[in-house]
Amino acid sequence: MSHHLFLLSPSDTPIYSLTHYSTKLPQPTSSSLSSNLPTWSTSAFAGTLTALSGASSATQSHHVQGGSVRMGGGQDRHVIQMIANASLDIIEDVMRKESAMYLKSVDKFNEWTVSAFITPGSTHEIILLHETKNDDGIRSFFHDVWELYLKTMLNPFHTAHSPIRSTVFDTRVRASAKKYL
Amino acid sequence: MATTSKQYKAIGEDLWKSRTDKINSELFALTYGALVVQLIQDYEDYAEVNKQLEKMGYNIGTRLIEDFLARSSLGRCSDFREVGEVAAKVGFKSFLNITPTVTHSGAPPPSSRSTSAAQQSGVPGSSFILTLDENPLAEFVELPDEALEGGLWFSNVLCGVLRGALEMVQMQVQVEFLSDVLRGDESTEIRVTLLKYLEEEVPVGDD
């Protein structure tokens, strides 16, 4: 069961991303889409669908057939990022209505849920793609990541758009992910 | 025996407590950080930035020593060793609320780090090393790679302050950073080396 985290700058470019494989009990995932495809479907379509369904949990991806050699981390990555980007629009809409920082799940895609966290002043967004429902854990995780990011921002050499490369930050985010997710 | 190290600590503590105008440390660190970043953008050469920070520190030091002497009402230090003690326990404590540890070192041969009093009194060449276990200037700071390669000493202003202050009390010293935790070293160390004692300058016009 994996989670994908993205930190976005004011210009909506990702300044930090993380993939975390949770060791907590994975929920039974729904069957992949490609198995529902009739065998005669065109390879291009099947390929796309396989790729999309391949965005399911890492454990699942081993089982997906379809002859897609591209299955694996690289393909998943693109899809994940596509999902994350797509959710940005929805986040903007929700942002206008709600004033809370933690927006619960804003979007759903296959079995992926997108949760978002917006900082006061709408400067930064933290987006998390996850499969299972875990509101409290995710809320605490968002707060943790937010606090870690605040400390990073206090670094005079860090601008709002610079990507975060600090290993300390990375370690701490991972530890927090392990704790809450 | 003159004022002992414990007494210096007590004096430093008192001075810090008696100061009523303190400033938020985050604000202080952010201000200094912004200053360094701006200098880097202006000069684009880390050696030059180091020099400018030191110069700024020098100007601060020449003024700071007056404040320090007025508040602490300490007399002249008997030897260079005492200078190190006072600077660490009273000076740093009363202005930055940190107490660096002092390691004294006599004149060459530089290999001996023993604290035998005989060698230290005021021989040019004697030095002491201040080891800062925390640095309020550098809270939250992480140096980017270019700064690390360029050789930036982030807190170089402190060197200037020490040099300026000591010059006002007739000591010409050389102050430099030996290591810095920001650079990935184990500790932050500043070495102060006595170059020579300055003669009292007679103001122009006097006979």
Short mmCIF file of C-alpha atoms in Angstrom, two decimals:
data_model
loop_
_atom_site.label_atom_id
_atom_site.label_comp_id
_atom_site.label_asym_id
_atom_site.label_seq_id
_atom_site.Cartn_x
_atom_site.Cartn_y
_atom_site.Cartn_z
CA MET A 1 0.00 0.00 0.00
CA SER A 2 1.67 3.15 -1.07
CA HIS A 3 1.26 6.82 -0.66
CA HIS A 4 2.49 9.59 -2.88
CA LEU A 5 3.17 12.97 -1.44
CA PHE A 6 3.69 16.19 -3.34
CA LEU A 7 4.57 19.60 -2.02
CA LEU A 8 3.70 22.40 -4.40
CA SER A 9 5.11 25.87 -4.65
CA PRO A 10 3.01 28.96 -5.31
CA SER A 11 3.54 28.45 -9.02
CA ASP A 12 2.19 24.91 -8.75
CA THR A 13 5.49 23.27 -9.49
CA PRO A 14 6.36 20.38 -7.23
CA ILE A 15 9.19 21.23 -4.91
CA TYR A 16 9.20 17.93 -3.11
CA SER A 17 7.77 14.52 -3.77
CA LEU A 18 7.90 11.28 -1.90
CA THR A 19 6.62 7.79 -2.39
CA HIS A 20 6.04 5.88 0.77
CA TYR A 21 5.24 2.25 1.05
CA SER A 22 3.25 1.67 4.15
CA THR A 23 3.86 -1.39 6.21
CA LYS A 24 0.41 -1.19 7.68
CA LEU A 25 -2.19 -3.75 6.66
CA PRO A 26 -3.08 -3.29 3.05
CA GLN A 27 -6.75 -3.30 2.27
CA PRO A 28 -7.91 -5.67 -0.39
CA THR A 29 -7.60 -3.74 -3.60
CA SER A 30 -10.11 -3.88 -6.37
CA SER A 31 -9.25 -5.92 -9.37
CA SER A 32 -7.32 -4.18 -12.07
CA LEU A 33 -9.22 -2.74 -14.98
CA SER A 34 -7.30 -4.55 -17.65
CA SER A 35 -8.79 -7.84 -16.61
CA ASN A 36 -12.16 -6.44 -17.60
CA LEU A 37 -11.01 -5.61 -21.08
CA PRO A 38 -12.09 -7.92 -23.85
CA THR A 39 -9.11 -9.52 -25.38
CA TRP A 40 -9.64 -7.98 -28.79
CA SER A 41 -9.23 -4.36 -27.64
CA THR A 42 -6.63 -2.36 -29.51
CA SER A 43 -3.21 -2.50 -27.99
CA ALA A 44 -2.90 1.25 -27.62
CA PHE A 45 -6.07 1.51 -25.63
CA ALA A 46 -5.20 -1.53 -23.64
CA GLY A 47 -1.79 -0.14 -23.04
CA THR A 48 -3.15 3.07 -21.64
CA LEU A 49 -5.68 1.34 -19.51
CA THR A 50 -3.11 -1.08 -18.28
CA ALA A 51 -0.91 1.77 -17.39
CA LEU A 52 -3.71 3.54 -15.58
CA SER A 53 -4.71 0.48 -13.72
CA GLY A 54 -1.10 -0.17 -13.12
CA ALA A 55 -1.21 2.85 -10.92
CA SER A 56 -2.65 0.66 -8.26
CA SER A 57 -0.61 -0.57 -5.38
CA ALA A 58 2.85 -1.84 -5.96
CA THR A 59 1.92 -5.32 -4.82
CA GLN A 60 -0.90 -5.43 -7.28
CA SER A 61 1.21 -4.38 -10.20
CA HIS A 62 2.96 -7.68 -10.24
CA HIS A 63 -0.25 -9.42 -11.13
CA VAL A 64 -1.38 -7.18 -13.91
CA GLN A 65 -0.99 -8.83 -17.25
CA GLY A 66 -1.49 -7.33 -20.64
CA GLY A 67 1.94 -7.83 -21.96
CA SER A 68 2.88 -4.36 -21.03
CA VAL A 69 6.59 -4.31 -20.60
CA ARG A 70 6.42 -0.72 -19.55
CA MET A 71 4.73 -1.67 -16.32
CA GLY A 72 6.70 -0.56 -13.38
CA GLY A 73 7.91 2.48 -11.60
CA GLY A 74 8.37 4.78 -14.56
CA GLN A 75 4.94 4.40 -15.98
CA ASP A 76 3.30 4.61 -12.62
CA ARG A 77 5.09 7.80 -11.90
CA HIS A 78 3.62 9.62 -14.86
CA VAL A 79 0.15 8.52 -14.00
CA ILE A 80 0.53 9.52 -10.39
CA GLN A 81 1.67 12.93 -11.40
CA MET A 82 -1.19 13.23 -13.85
CA ILE A 83 -3.65 12.42 -11.14
CA ALA A 84 -2.05 14.91 -8.82
CA ASN A 85 -2.12 17.65 -11.41
CA ALA A 86 -5.71 16.93 -12.31
CA SER A 87 -6.74 17.35 -8.74
CA LEU A 88 -5.29 20.85 -8.62
CA ASP A 89 -8.28 22.33 -10.36
CA ILE A 90 -10.63 20.68 -7.96
CA ILE A 91 -8.58 21.92 -5.08
CA GLU A 92 -8.90 25.45 -6.34
CA ASP A 93 -12.66 25.13 -6.43
CA VAL A 94 -12.87 23.68 -2.97
CA MET A 95 -10.48 26.29 -1.73
CA ARG A 96 -12.91 29.06 -2.46
CA LYS A 97 -15.69 27.43 -0.51
CA GLU A 98 -13.89 26.09 2.50
CA SER A 99 -11.50 28.01 4.63
CA ALA A 100 -10.09 25.09 6.57
CA MET A 101 -6.50 24.13 5.90
CA TYR A 102 -7.03 20.42 5.66
CA LEU A 103 -9.30 19.53 2.79
CA LYS A 104 -10.28 15.94 3.02
CA SER A 105 -10.44 13.85 -0.07
CA VAL A 106 -10.96 16.18 -2.97
CA ASP A 107 -10.78 13.71 -5.77
CA LYS A 108 -11.05 10.03 -6.48
CA PHE A 109 -9.47 8.11 -9.30
CA ASN A 110 -9.85 4.37 -9.51
CA GLU A 111 -8.84 3.42 -6.07
CA TRP A 112 -6.68 6.47 -5.50
CA THR A 113 -7.98 9.19 -3.30
CA VAL A 114 -6.43 12.61 -3.37
CA SER A 115 -6.29 14.53 -0.15
CA ALA A 116 -5.03 18.04 0.03
CA PHE A 117 -3.78 20.48 2.57
CA ILE A 118 -3.59 24.17 1.83
CA THR A 119 -1.47 26.55 3.79
CA PRO A 120 -2.87 29.79 5.06
CA GLY A 121 -2.66 32.43 2.41
CA SER A 122 -3.00 29.73 -0.24
CA THR A 123 0.70 29.77 -0.84
CA HIS A 124 1.47 26.09 -0.77
CA GLU A 125 -0.39 22.87 -1.24
CA ILE A 126 0.46 19.46 0.03
CA ILE A 127 -1.15 16.72 -1.98
CA LEU A 128 -1.33 13.12 -0.92
CA LEU A 129 -2.45 10.24 -3.08
CA HIS A 130 -3.55 7.29 -1.06
CA GLU A 131 -5.69 4.27 -1.35
CA THR A 132 -7.18 3.79 2.02
CA LYS A 133 -9.24 5.99 4.23
CA ASN A 134 -7.17 7.34 7.06
CA ASP A 135 -8.41 10.83 7.82
CA ASP A 136 -6.91 11.31 11.23
CA GLY A 137 -3.58 9.84 10.35
CA ILE A 138 -3.43 11.89 7.20
CA ARG A 139 -4.40 15.04 8.99
CA SER A 140 -1.62 14.56 11.54
CA PHE A 141 0.78 13.70 8.76
CA PHE A 142 -0.09 16.87 6.88
CA HIS A 143 0.47 18.94 9.98
CA ASP A 144 3.80 17.32 10.56
CA VAL A 145 4.92 17.90 7.00
CA TRP A 146 3.70 21.46 7.22
CA GLU A 147 5.73 22.13 10.34
CA LEU A 148 8.81 20.58 8.78
CA TYR A 149 8.30 22.75 5.75
CA LEU A 150 7.99 25.86 7.92
CA LYS A 151 11.40 25.14 9.35
CA THR A 152 12.81 24.73 5.86
CA MET A 153 11.30 28.04 4.83
CA LEU A 154 13.14 29.80 7.62
CA ASN A 155 16.39 28.99 5.88
CA PRO A 156 17.47 32.28 4.30
CA PHE A 157 18.82 30.46 1.27
CA HIS A 158 15.47 28.91 0.50
CA THR A 159 13.01 30.70 -1.75
CA ALA A 160 9.37 29.81 -2.23
CA HIS A 161 10.12 28.04 -5.48
CA SER A 162 13.37 26.26 -4.74
CA PRO A 163 13.09 22.47 -4.63
CA ILE A 164 13.78 20.93 -1.28
CA ARG A 165 16.90 18.84 -1.36
CA SER A 166 17.70 18.64 2.30
CA THR A 167 18.32 15.10 3.52
CA VAL A 168 17.27 16.08 7.01
CA PHE A 169 13.87 17.13 5.74
CA ASP A 170 13.59 13.94 3.75
CA THR A 171 14.41 11.73 6.72
CA ARG A 172 11.95 13.50 8.93
CA VAL A 173 9.14 13.31 6.41
CA ARG A 174 9.74 9.62 5.98
CA ALA A 175 9.72 9.07 9.71
CA SER A 176 6.49 10.99 10.00
CA ALA A 177 4.98 8.98 7.17
CA LYS A 178 5.91 5.79 8.91
CA LYS A 179 4.28 7.02 12.04
CA TYR A 180 0.97 8.17 10.64
CA LEU A 181 0.36 6.29 7.45
CA MET B 1 44.20 35.18 42.22
CA ALA B 2 42.14 37.49 40.06
CA THR B 3 38.53 36.88 39.17
CA THR B 4 37.98 33.20 38.70
CA SER B 5 36.18 31.55 35.86
CA LYS B 6 33.15 30.92 38.03
CA GLN B 7 32.93 34.58 38.83
CA TYR B 8 33.12 35.43 35.17
CA LYS B 9 30.24 33.08 34.53
CA ALA B 10 28.23 34.76 37.25
CA ILE B 11 28.98 38.20 35.86
CA GLY B 12 27.97 37.11 32.41
CA GLU B 13 24.76 35.62 33.70
CA ASP B 14 23.93 38.79 35.60
CA LEU B 15 24.60 41.00 32.64
CA TRP B 16 22.35 38.91 30.44
CA LYS B 17 19.55 38.97 32.98
CA SER B 18 19.81 42.66 33.62
CA ARG B 19 19.35 43.51 29.99
CA THR B 20 15.77 44.58 29.50
CA ASP B 21 15.81 44.99 25.75
CA LYS B 22 16.00 41.53 24.33
CA ILE B 23 14.97 40.52 20.84
CA ASN B 24 13.20 37.49 19.45
CA SER B 25 15.87 35.06 18.35
CA GLU B 26 13.99 34.03 15.24
CA LEU B 27 13.77 37.61 14.10
CA PHE B 28 17.46 38.05 14.76
CA ALA B 29 18.40 34.91 12.88
CA LEU B 30 16.14 35.81 9.96
CA THR B 31 17.57 39.32 9.77
CA TYR B 32 21.11 38.08 9.73
CA GLY B 33 20.26 35.39 7.23
CA ALA B 34 18.65 37.91 4.91
CA LEU B 35 21.75 40.06 5.23
CA VAL B 36 24.08 37.24 4.24
CA VAL B 37 21.90 36.18 1.33
CA GLN B 38 21.78 39.75 0.06
CA LEU B 39 25.55 40.07 0.33
CA ILE B 40 25.94 36.89 -1.66
CA GLN B 41 23.66 38.21 -4.35
CA ASP B 42 25.50 41.51 -4.46
CA TYR B 43 29.07 40.29 -4.46
CA GLU B 44 28.65 36.82 -5.95
CA ASP B 45 32.04 35.87 -4.53
CA TYR B 46 32.09 34.00 -1.26
CA ALA B 47 35.56 35.13 -0.25
CA GLU B 48 34.44 38.72 -0.72
CA VAL B 49 31.29 38.07 1.30
CA ASN B 50 33.44 36.69 4.12
CA LYS B 51 35.53 39.83 4.01
CA GLN B 52 32.51 42.11 4.09
CA LEU B 53 30.95 40.22 6.98
CA GLU B 54 34.20 40.59 8.88
CA LYS B 55 34.32 44.29 8.12
CA MET B 56 30.79 44.75 9.34
CA GLY B 57 31.65 42.84 12.46
CA TYR B 58 34.65 45.06 12.98
CA ASN B 59 32.47 48.15 12.99
CA ILE B 60 30.09 46.52 15.41
CA GLY B 61 32.92 45.40 17.66
CA THR B 62 34.50 48.81 18.02
CA ARG B 63 31.22 50.14 19.38
CA LEU B 64 30.21 47.07 21.30
CA ILE B 65 33.28 47.11 23.50
CA GLU B 66 32.27 50.45 24.99
CA ASP B 67 28.88 49.09 25.94
CA PHE B 68 30.48 46.00 27.33
CA LEU B 69 33.02 47.81 29.47
CA ALA B 70 30.41 50.20 30.77
CA ARG B 71 28.04 47.48 31.85
CA SER B 72 30.47 44.94 33.15
CA SER B 73 32.88 47.40 34.77
CA LEU B 74 35.61 44.83 34.51
CA GLY B 75 39.15 46.05 34.66
CA ARG B 76 42.01 45.35 32.32
CA CYS B 77 42.73 41.70 31.70
CA SER B 78 46.04 40.62 33.15
CA ASP B 79 46.98 38.34 30.30
CA PHE B 80 45.73 37.01 27.02
CA ARG B 81 44.41 33.93 28.69
CA GLU B 82 42.09 36.06 30.73
CA VAL B 83 40.99 37.86 27.59
CA GLY B 84 39.74 34.57 26.25
CA GLU B 85 37.91 33.74 29.45
CA VAL B 86 36.23 37.11 29.66
CA ALA B 87 35.28 37.12 26.00
CA ALA B 88 33.67 33.71 26.24
CA LYS B 89 32.03 33.81 29.63
CA VAL B 90 31.06 37.43 29.91
CA GLY B 91 31.08 38.83 26.41
CA PHE B 92 29.30 36.13 24.46
CA LYS B 93 27.01 35.41 27.37
CA SER B 94 25.80 38.95 27.81
CA PHE B 95 25.17 39.61 24.13
CA LEU B 96 24.19 36.29 22.64
CA ASN B 97 23.34 34.24 25.72
CA ILE B 98 25.72 31.49 24.72
CA THR B 99 28.87 30.43 26.51
CA PRO B 100 31.46 29.00 24.17
CA THR B 101 34.14 26.82 25.69
CA VAL B 102 37.65 28.24 25.61
CA THR B 103 40.75 26.29 24.77
CA HIS B 104 43.97 28.17 25.33
CA SER B 105 47.13 27.71 23.44
CA GLY B 106 50.51 29.26 24.05
CA ALA B 107 52.94 30.68 21.57
CA PRO B 108 54.63 28.34 19.09
CA PRO B 109 55.43 25.42 19.11
CA PRO B 110 51.76 25.14 18.24
CA SER B 111 51.60 21.46 18.96
CA SER B 112 51.38 21.94 22.69
CA ARG B 113 47.85 22.60 23.86
CA SER B 114 48.71 22.44 27.53
CA THR B 115 47.38 25.13 29.75
CA SER B 116 50.58 25.82 31.60
CA ALA B 117 50.38 29.39 32.69
CA ALA B 118 54.01 30.15 32.02
CA GLN B 119 53.71 30.38 28.30
CA GLN B 120 50.55 32.28 27.97
CA SER B 121 50.72 35.60 29.48
CA GLY B 122 50.73 37.79 26.58
CA VAL B 123 53.24 36.52 24.18
CA PRO B 124 52.28 37.45 20.68
CA GLY B 125 51.39 34.24 19.01
CA SER B 126 49.35 32.92 21.88
CA SER B 127 45.82 32.13 20.98
CA PHE B 128 42.61 30.67 22.21
CA ILE B 129 39.89 28.78 20.47
CA LEU B 130 36.23 29.38 21.16
CA THR B 131 34.02 26.39 20.55
CA LEU B 132 30.40 27.37 20.06
CA ASP B 133 27.97 24.57 20.75
CA GLU B 134 25.06 26.64 19.51
CA ASN B 135 24.96 29.57 17.16
CA PRO B 136 21.93 31.84 17.32
CA LEU B 137 22.90 33.46 14.03
CA ALA B 138 22.61 30.22 12.14
CA GLU B 139 19.34 28.79 13.34
CA PHE B 140 17.42 27.07 10.55
CA VAL B 141 20.23 27.72 8.09
CA GLU B 142 21.36 25.13 5.61
CA LEU B 143 24.06 26.16 3.22
CA PRO B 144 23.49 25.41 -0.45
CA ASP B 145 26.20 23.53 -2.30
CA GLU B 146 27.67 26.60 -4.00
CA ALA B 147 28.17 28.25 -0.67
CA LEU B 148 29.87 25.16 0.68
CA GLU B 149 32.23 24.99 -2.25
CA GLY B 150 32.82 28.72 -2.26
CA GLY B 151 34.07 28.62 1.30
CA LEU B 152 31.48 30.80 2.96
CA TRP B 153 31.81 31.31 6.72
CA PHE B 154 28.23 32.14 7.55
CA SER B 155 28.86 33.69 10.95
CA ASN B 156 31.99 35.56 9.97
CA VAL B 157 30.58 38.72 11.49
CA LEU B 158 31.52 37.29 14.87
CA CYS B 159 35.17 37.28 13.89
CA GLY B 160 34.96 40.93 13.01
CA VAL B 161 33.26 41.77 16.27
CA LEU B 162 36.03 40.12 18.24
CA ARG B 163 38.73 41.81 16.22
CA GLY B 164 37.14 45.26 16.50
CA ALA B 165 36.43 44.98 20.18
CA LEU B 166 39.92 43.79 21.07
CA GLU B 167 41.53 46.43 18.93
CA MET B 168 39.81 49.09 21.01
CA VAL B 169 41.51 47.68 24.07
CA GLN B 170 44.90 47.78 22.47
CA MET B 171 45.23 44.28 21.21
CA GLN B 172 45.73 43.48 17.60
CA VAL B 173 44.38 40.04 16.92
CA GLN B 174 43.69 37.74 14.05
CA VAL B 175 40.35 36.00 14.27
CA GLU B 176 39.25 33.24 11.98
CA PHE B 177 36.87 30.33 11.77
CA LEU B 178 38.39 26.89 11.98
CA SER B 179 35.28 24.84 11.48
CA ASP B 180 31.54 25.29 11.24
CA VAL B 181 28.70 22.84 11.72
CA LEU B 182 26.94 24.50 8.79
CA ARG B 183 29.75 23.24 6.65
CA GLY B 184 29.35 19.73 7.97
CA ASP B 185 32.17 19.92 10.50
CA GLU B 186 31.88 18.48 13.97
CA SER B 187 31.84 21.79 15.79
CA THR B 188 31.95 25.51 15.28
CA GLU B 189 35.33 26.92 16.28
CA ILE B 190 36.82 30.38 16.16
CA ARG B 191 40.51 30.93 16.79
CA VAL B 192 41.75 34.25 18.15
CA THR B 193 45.48 34.80 17.81
CA LEU B 194 47.28 37.69 19.45
CA LEU B 195 49.46 39.54 16.97
CA LYS B 196 50.73 42.34 19.15
CA TYR B 197 49.82 44.83 21.78
CA LEU B 198 49.15 48.30 20.45
CA GLU B 199 50.76 51.36 21.95
CA GLU B 200 48.45 54.05 23.19
CA GLU B 201 48.10 56.51 20.37
CA VAL B 202 48.57 60.10 21.36
CA PRO B 203 45.78 62.14 19.82
CA VAL B 204 46.94 64.62 17.21
CA GLY B 205 47.39 68.07 18.60
CA ASP B 206 48.49 67.05 22.08
CA ASP B 207 52.03 67.67 23.16
#
